[in-house]
Coordinates of C-alpha atoms in Angstrom, one line a residue:
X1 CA 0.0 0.0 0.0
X2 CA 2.7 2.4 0.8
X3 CA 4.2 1.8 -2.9
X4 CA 0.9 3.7 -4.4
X5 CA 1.7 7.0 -3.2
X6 CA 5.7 7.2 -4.2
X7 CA 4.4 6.1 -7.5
X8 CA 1.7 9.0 -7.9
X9 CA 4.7 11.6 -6.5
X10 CA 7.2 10.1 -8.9
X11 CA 4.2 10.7 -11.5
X12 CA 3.6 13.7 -10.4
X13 CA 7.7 14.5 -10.5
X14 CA 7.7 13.3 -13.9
X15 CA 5.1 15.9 -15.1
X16 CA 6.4 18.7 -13.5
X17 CA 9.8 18.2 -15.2
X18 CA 8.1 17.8 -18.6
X19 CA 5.9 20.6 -18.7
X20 CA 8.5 23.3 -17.2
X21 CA 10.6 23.1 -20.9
X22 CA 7.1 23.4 -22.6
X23 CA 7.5 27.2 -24.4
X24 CA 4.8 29.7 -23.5
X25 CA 4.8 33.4 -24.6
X26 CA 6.2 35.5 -21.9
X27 CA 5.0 39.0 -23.7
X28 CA 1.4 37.9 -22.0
X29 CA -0.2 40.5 -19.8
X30 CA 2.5 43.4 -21.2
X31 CA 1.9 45.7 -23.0
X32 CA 4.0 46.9 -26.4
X33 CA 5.1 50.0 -26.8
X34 CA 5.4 51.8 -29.8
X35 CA 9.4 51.9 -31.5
X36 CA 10.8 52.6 -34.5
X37 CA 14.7 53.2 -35.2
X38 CA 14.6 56.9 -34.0
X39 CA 14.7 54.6 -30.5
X40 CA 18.2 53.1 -31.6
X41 CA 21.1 54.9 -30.7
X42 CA 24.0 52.7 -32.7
X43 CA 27.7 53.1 -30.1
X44 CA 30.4 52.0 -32.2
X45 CA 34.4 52.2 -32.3
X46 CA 34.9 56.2 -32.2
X47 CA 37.7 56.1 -34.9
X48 CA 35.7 53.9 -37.7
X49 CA 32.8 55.0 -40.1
X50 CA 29.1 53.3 -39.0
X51 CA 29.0 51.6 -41.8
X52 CA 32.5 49.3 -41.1
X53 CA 30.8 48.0 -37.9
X54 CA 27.1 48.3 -38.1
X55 CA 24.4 47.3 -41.0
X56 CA 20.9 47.0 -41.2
X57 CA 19.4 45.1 -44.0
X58 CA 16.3 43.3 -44.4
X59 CA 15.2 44.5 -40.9
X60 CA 18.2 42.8 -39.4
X61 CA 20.4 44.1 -37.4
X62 CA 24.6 43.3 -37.8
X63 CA 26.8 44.1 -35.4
X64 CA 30.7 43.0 -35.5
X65 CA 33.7 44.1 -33.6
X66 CA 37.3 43.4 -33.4
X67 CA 39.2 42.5 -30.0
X68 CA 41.9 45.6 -31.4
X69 CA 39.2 48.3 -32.0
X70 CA 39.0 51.3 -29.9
X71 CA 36.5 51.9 -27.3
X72 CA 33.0 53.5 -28.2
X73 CA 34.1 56.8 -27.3
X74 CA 37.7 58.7 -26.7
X75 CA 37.7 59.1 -23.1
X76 CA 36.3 55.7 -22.4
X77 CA 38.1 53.1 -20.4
X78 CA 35.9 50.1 -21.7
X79 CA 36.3 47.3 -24.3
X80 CA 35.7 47.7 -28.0
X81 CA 31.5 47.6 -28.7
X82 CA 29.2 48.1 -31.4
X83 CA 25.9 48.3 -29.8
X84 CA 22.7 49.8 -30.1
X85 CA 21.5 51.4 -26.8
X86 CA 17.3 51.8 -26.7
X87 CA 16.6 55.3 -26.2
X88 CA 13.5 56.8 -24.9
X89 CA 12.4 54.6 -22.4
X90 CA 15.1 54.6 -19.3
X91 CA 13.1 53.3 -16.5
X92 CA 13.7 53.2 -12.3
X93 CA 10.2 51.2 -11.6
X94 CA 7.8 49.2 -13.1
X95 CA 8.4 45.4 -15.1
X96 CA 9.9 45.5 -18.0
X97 CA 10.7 43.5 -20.9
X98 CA 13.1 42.7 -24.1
X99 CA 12.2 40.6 -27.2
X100 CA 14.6 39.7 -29.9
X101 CA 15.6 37.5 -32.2
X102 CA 19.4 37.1 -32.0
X103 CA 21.8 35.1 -34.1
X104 CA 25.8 34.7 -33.7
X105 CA 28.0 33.3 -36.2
X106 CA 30.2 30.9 -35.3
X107 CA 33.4 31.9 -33.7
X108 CA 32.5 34.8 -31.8
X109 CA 33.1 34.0 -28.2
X110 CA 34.0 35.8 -24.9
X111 CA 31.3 38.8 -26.1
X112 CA 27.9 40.3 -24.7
X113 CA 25.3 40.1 -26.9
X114 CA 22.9 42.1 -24.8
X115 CA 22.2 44.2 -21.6
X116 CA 20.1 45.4 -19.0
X117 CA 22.2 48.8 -18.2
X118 CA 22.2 50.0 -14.6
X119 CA 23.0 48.5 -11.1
X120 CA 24.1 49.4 -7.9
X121 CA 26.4 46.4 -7.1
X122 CA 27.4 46.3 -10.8
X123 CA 26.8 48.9 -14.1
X124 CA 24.3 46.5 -15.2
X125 CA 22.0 44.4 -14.0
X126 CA 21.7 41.6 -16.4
X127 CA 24.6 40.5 -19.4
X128 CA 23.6 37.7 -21.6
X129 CA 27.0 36.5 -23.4
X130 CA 28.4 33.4 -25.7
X131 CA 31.4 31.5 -24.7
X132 CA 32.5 28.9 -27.5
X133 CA 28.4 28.7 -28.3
X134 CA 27.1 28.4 -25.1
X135 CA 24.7 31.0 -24.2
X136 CA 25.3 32.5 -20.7
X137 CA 23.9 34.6 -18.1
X138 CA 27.4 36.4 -17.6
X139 CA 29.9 34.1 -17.2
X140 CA 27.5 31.0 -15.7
X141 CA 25.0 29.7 -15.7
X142 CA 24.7 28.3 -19.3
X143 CA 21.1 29.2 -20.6
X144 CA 21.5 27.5 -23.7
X145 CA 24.1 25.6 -25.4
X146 CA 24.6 25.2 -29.4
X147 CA 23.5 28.8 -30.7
X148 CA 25.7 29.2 -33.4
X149 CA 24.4 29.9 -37.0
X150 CA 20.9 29.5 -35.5
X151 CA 18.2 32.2 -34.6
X152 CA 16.5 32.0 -30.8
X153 CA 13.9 34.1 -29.5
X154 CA 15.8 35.8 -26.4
X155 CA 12.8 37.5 -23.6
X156 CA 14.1 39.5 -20.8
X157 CA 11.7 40.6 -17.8
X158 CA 13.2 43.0 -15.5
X159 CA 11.0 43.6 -12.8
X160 CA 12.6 46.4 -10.4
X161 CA 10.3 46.9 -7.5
X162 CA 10.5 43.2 -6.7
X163 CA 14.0 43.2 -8.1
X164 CA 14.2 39.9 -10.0
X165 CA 14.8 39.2 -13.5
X166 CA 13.9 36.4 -15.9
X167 CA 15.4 34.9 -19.3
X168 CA 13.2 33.1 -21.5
X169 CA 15.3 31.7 -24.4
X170 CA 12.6 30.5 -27.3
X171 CA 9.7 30.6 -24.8
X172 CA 11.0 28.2 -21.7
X173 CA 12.1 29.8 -18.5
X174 CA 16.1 29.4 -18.5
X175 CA 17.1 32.0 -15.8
X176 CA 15.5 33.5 -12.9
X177 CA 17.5 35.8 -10.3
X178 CA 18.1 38.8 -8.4
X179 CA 18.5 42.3 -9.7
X180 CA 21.4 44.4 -8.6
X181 CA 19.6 47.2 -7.2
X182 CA 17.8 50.5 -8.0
X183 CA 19.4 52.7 -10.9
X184 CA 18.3 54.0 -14.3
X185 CA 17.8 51.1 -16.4
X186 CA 17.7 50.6 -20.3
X187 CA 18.3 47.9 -22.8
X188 CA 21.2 47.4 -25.4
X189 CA 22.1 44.1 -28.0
X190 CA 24.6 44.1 -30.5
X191 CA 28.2 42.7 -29.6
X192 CA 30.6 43.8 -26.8
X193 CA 33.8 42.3 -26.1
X194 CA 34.3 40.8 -22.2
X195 CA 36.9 38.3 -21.3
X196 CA 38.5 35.7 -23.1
X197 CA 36.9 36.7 -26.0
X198 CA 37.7 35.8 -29.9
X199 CA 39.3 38.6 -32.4
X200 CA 36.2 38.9 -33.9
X201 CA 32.8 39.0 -33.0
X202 CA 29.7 39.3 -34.6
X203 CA 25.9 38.9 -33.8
X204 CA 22.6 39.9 -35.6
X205 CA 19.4 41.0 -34.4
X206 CA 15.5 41.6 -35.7
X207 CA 12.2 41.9 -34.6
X208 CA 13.1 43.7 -31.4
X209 CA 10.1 44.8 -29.2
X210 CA 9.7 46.7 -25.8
X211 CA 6.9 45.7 -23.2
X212 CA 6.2 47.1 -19.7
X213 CA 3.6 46.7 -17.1

């Protein structure tokens, strides 16, 4: 009699394990607000032309950097970037949330491929980056491995009065974790260079939307 029960729990187990991978739209309950490319503010290498580090085709984004460019201004002490930085709607309050699709050719590693700016223990509060294909939420955990030469649908939900954040890579729930503390936030994507990284790095982008509570 006792062997009914552990097999309904390890039924139960079984379930629960299945359905948190099943994908569900994360943009539910947000609303979207209106942006067009007068919200994308494109920070490349300060000594290059635009157009030798940025591109947009097709409605894709492409962003690519080398390890030996210069920072994204002349006074900066940072590593090389080309980025676009989501103007108009800096926020300190509220839930708020990223959608893109992002793609990174293979060979681009040790690079962040998008931000949540602003922090208090750190100058952001959320890095997603690719080391050698792997996916990461800064340096670890992994959030998804084997993303080269593919696209994935990357959701970010920054929620700063309960200060959490949440990654949903392709619809299922890979990350969720603590902010790092009240500051004026905003979102960037595009490709900038952290440690380890490869001479060149590259990543594209589309479809990007911004939703907020």
């Amino acid at each position: 009699m006792i062997l009914l029960p552990i097999v309904y729990l390890s039924l139960l187990l079984f379930i629960l394990l299945q359905t948190s991978t099943l994908a569900v739209d994360p943009t539910q309950g947000f609303t979207r607000l209106p942006l067009s490319n007068s919200n994308f503010a494109v920070q490349k290498p300060y000594d290059v032309p635009q157009d030798q580090r940025y591109s947009f085709k097709n409605g894709v984004h492409k962003f690519w950097v080398y390890s030996t460019d210069k920072p994204h201004t002349p006074t900066s002490n940072t590593a090389p970037r080309t980025e676009i930085r989501v103007t108009g709607y800096d926020y300190t309050s509220g839930v708020w949330q990223f959608e893109g699709y992002g793609y990174v050719p293979s060979g681009s590693s040790g690079v962040c491929i998008m931000q949540v700016l602003g922090g208090t223990s750190s100058a952001t509060t959320l890095q997603l980056r690719v080391y050698d294909g792997s996916l990461t939420y800064y340096r670890s955990p992994v959030l998804l491995q084997n993303t080269y030469n593919r696209w994935f649908r990357v959701n970010v939900i920054h929620d700063v009065g309960a200060s959490t954040v949440k990654v949903y890579i392709d619809g299922v729930l890979k990350y969720q974790g603590n902010g790092r503390g009240d500051a004026t936030h905003y979102f960037k994507f595009g490709v900038y260079e952290q440690n380890d990284s490869s001479s060149y790095m590259e990543s594209r982008w589309k479809d990007i939307k911004i939703f907020r509570k």
